[in-house]
Tab-separated table of C-alpha atoms in Angstrom:
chain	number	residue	atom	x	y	z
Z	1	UNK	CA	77.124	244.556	324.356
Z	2	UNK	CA	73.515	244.470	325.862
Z	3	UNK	CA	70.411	245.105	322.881
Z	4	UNK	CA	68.944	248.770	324.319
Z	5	UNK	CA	65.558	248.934	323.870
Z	6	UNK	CA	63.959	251.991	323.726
Z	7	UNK	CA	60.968	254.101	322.708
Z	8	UNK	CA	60.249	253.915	318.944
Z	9	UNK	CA	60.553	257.942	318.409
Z	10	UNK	CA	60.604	257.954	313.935
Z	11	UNK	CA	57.440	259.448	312.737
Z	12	UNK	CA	57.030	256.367	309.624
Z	13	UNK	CA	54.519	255.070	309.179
Z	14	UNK	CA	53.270	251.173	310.214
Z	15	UNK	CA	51.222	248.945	308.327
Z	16	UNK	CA	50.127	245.619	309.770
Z	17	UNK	CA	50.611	243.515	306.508
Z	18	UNK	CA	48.223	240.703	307.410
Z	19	UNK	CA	45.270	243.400	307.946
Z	20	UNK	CA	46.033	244.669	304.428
Z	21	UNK	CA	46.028	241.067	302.637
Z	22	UNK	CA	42.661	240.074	304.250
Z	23	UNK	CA	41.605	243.617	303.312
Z	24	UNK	CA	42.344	242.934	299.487
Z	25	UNK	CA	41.143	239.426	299.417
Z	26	UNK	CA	37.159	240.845	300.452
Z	27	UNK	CA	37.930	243.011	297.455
Z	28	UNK	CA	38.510	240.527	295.591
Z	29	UNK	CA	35.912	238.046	296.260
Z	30	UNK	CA	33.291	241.372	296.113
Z	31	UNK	CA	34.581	242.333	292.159
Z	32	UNK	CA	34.399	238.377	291.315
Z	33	UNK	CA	30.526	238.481	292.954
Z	34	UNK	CA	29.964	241.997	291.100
Z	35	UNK	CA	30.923	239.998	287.873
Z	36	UNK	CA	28.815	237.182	288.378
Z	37	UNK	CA	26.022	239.124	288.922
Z	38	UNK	CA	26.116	241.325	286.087
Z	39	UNK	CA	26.581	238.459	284.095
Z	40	UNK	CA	23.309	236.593	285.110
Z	41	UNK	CA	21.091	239.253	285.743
Z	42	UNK	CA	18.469	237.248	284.366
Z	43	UNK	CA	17.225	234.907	281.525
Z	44	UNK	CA	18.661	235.979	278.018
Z	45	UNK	CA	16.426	237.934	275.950
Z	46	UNK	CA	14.530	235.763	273.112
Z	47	UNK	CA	14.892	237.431	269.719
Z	48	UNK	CA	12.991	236.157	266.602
Z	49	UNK	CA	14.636	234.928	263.847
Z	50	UNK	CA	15.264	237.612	260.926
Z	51	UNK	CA	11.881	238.169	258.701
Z	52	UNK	CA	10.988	239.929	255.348
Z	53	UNK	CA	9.600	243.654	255.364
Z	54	UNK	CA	5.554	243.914	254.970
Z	55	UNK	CA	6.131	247.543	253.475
Z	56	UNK	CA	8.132	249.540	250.724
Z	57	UNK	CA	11.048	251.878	251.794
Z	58	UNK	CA	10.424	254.713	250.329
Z	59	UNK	CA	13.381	256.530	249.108
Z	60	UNK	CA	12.706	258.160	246.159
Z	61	UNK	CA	9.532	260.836	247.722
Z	62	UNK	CA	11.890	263.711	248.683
Z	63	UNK	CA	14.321	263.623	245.041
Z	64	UNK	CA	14.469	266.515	243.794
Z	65	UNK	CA	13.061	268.731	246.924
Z	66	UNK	CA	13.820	271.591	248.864
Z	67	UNK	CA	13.385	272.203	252.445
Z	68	UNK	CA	13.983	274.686	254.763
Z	69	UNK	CA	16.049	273.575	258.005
Z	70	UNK	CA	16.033	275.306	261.352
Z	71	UNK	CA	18.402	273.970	264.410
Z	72	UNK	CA	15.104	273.939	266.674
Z	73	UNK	CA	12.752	271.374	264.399
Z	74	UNK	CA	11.781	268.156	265.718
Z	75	UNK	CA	14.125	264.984	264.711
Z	76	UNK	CA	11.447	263.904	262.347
Z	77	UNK	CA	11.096	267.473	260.311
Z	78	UNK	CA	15.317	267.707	260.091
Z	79	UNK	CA	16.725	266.790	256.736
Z	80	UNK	CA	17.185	263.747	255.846
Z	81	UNK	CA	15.890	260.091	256.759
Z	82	UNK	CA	14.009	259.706	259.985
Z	83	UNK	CA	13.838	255.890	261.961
Z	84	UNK	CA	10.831	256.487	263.895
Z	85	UNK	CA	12.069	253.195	265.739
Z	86	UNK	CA	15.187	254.053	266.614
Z	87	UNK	CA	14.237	258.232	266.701
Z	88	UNK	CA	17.206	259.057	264.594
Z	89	UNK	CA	18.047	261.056	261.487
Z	90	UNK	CA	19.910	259.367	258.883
Z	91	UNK	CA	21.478	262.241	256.073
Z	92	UNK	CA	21.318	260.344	252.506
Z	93	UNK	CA	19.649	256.854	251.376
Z	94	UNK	CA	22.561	254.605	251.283
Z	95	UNK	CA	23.144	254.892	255.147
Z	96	UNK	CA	19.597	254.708	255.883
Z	97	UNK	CA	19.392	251.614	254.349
Z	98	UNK	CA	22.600	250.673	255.783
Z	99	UNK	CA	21.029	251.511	259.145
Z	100	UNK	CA	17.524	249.666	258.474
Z	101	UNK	CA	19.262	246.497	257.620
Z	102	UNK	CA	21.694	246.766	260.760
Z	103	UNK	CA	21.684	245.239	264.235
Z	104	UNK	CA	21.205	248.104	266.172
Z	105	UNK	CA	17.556	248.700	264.349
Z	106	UNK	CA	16.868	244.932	263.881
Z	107	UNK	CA	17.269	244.722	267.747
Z	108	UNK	CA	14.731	247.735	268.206
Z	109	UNK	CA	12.426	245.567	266.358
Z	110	UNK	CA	12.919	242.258	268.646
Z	111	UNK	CA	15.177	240.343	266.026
Z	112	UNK	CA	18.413	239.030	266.229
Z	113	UNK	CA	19.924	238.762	262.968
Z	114	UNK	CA	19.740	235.067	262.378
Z	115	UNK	CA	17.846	233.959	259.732
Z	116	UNK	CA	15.234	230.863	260.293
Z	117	UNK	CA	16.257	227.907	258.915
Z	118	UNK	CA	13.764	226.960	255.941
Z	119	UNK	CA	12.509	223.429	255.296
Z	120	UNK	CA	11.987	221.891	252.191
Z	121	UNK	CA	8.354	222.243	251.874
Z	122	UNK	CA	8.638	225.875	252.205
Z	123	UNK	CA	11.264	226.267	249.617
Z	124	UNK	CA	9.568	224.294	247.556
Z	125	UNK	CA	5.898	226.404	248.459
Z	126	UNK	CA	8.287	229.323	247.104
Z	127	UNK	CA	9.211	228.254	243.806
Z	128	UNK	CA	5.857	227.481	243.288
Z	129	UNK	CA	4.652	230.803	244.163
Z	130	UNK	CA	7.448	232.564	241.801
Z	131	UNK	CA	6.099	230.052	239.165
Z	132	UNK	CA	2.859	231.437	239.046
Z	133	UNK	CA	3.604	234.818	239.039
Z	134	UNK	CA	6.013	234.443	236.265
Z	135	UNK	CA	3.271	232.939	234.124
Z	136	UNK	CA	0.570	235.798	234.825
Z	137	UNK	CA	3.363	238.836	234.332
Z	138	UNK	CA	5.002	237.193	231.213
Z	139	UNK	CA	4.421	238.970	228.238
Z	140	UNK	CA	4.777	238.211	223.993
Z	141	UNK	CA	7.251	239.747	221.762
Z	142	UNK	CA	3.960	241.264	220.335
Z	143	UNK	CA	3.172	243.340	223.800
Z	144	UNK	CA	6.790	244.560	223.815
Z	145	UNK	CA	6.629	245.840	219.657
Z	146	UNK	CA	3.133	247.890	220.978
Z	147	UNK	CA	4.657	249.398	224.089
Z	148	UNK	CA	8.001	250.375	222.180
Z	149	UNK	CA	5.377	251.822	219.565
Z	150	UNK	CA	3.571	253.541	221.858
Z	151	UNK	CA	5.984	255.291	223.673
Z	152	UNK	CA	7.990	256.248	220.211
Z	153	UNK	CA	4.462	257.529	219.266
Z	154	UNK	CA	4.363	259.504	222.656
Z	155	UNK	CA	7.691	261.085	222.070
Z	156	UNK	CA	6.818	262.571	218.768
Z	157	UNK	CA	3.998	264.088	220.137
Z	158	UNK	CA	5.813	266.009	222.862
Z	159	UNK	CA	7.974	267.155	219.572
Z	160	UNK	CA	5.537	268.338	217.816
Z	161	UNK	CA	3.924	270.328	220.769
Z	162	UNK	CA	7.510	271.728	221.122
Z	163	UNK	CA	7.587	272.934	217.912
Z	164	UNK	CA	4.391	274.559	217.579
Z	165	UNK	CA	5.322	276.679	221.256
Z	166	UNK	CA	8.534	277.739	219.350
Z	167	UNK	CA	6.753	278.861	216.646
Z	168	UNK	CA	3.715	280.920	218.447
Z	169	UNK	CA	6.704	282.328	220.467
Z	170	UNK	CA	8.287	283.324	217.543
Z	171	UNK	CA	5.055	285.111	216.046
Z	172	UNK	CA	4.362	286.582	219.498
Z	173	UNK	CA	7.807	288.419	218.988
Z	174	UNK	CA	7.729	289.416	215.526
Z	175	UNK	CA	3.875	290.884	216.130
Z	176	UNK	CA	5.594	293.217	219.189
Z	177	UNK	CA	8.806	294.189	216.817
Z	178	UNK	CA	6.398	295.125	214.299
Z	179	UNK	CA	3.979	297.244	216.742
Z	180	UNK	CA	6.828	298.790	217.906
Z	181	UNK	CA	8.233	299.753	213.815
Z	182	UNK	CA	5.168	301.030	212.916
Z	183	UNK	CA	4.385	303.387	216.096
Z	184	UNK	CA	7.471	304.900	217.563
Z	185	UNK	CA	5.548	307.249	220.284
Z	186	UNK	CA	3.503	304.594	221.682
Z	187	UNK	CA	7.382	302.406	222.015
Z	188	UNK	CA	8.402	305.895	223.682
Z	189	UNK	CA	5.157	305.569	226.034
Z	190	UNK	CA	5.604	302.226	226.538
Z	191	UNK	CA	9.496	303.158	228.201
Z	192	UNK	CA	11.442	302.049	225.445
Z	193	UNK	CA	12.567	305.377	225.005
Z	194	UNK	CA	12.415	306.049	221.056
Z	195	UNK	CA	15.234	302.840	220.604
Z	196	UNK	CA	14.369	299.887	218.666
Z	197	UNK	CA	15.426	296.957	219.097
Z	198	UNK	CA	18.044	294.981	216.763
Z	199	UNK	CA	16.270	291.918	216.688
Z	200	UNK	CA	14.039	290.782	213.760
């Protein structure tokens, strides 16, 4: 029997396989040029080495101090710490620290967090330096008797002022009881209404 051939009439769709494969490959060779490219965008960024602060962080100036917060104040009025470098808000000490000492803020500041590798002259510059200001802060057993002296000396004092505001208190109210025994009208005046009080 003769092969008819006739007019393809299904609706399917065709797809030329061979356009599709060269169509992926140019994909392909685009993504790897993409990733190239984002990789060597240009010459890495030199970072100094890690270095000691010039300046004290202050952490104790706000113990023990209220403050009113709104939603609309600026980042650096908000409660908490505020990294003026970084413009963020930190809520208690520990994590500002934590966040003063980390890589995001050391990067901010043009570090990378490797420390420079010391020689041995500058080591030895440092011990040197620690040396002599050992010798000027060290102190006798005879400074440390006078300080412990004077502040035992101090904290009798602040006794003995204590006592002597108890004791004017104390006179203070037994001069009003006694005003008030000896002169009932002028306690009535006064809007204590004719009672005395039970205290003596």
């Amino acid at each position: 029997m003769a092969t008819v051939t006739g007019v393809d009439n299904t609706n399917r769709r065709k797809f030329n396989k061979e356009e599709y494969l060269e169509r992926a490959r140019e994909r392909e060779e685009q993504e790897q040029e993409a990733r190239f490219k984002s990789k060597s965008k240009g010459p890495a960024v030199q970072r100094k080495p890690l270095k000691h602060r010039d300046f004290e962080v202050d952490l104790s100036s706000r113990l023990g101090k209220t403050q009113v917060v709104t939603p609309i104040a600026p980042l650096s009025q908000q409660a908490g710490y505020y990294c003026s470098v970084c413009e963020c808000v930190v809520k208690d000490s520990a994590n500002y620290l934590d966040h003063i000492n980390g890589k995001k803020h050391q990067r901010a500041l043009g570090m990378s967090m490797r420390v420079e590798r010391a020689s041995l002259q500058q080591v030895q510059e440092r011990f040197e330096i620690l040396k002599k200001r050992k010798v000027e802060e060290s102190f006798s057993e005879q400074d440390l008797d006078a300080r412990i002296l004077k502040q035992q000396q101090e904290e009798e004092e602040r006794k003995r002022e204590r006592r002597e505001r108890k004791k004017e208190k104390k006179k203070e109210k037994a001069a009003e009881e006694n005003a008030e025994e000896e002169d009932p009208d002028v306690a009535a005046l006064m809007g204590f209404g004719g009672f005395r009080s039970s205290k003596k």
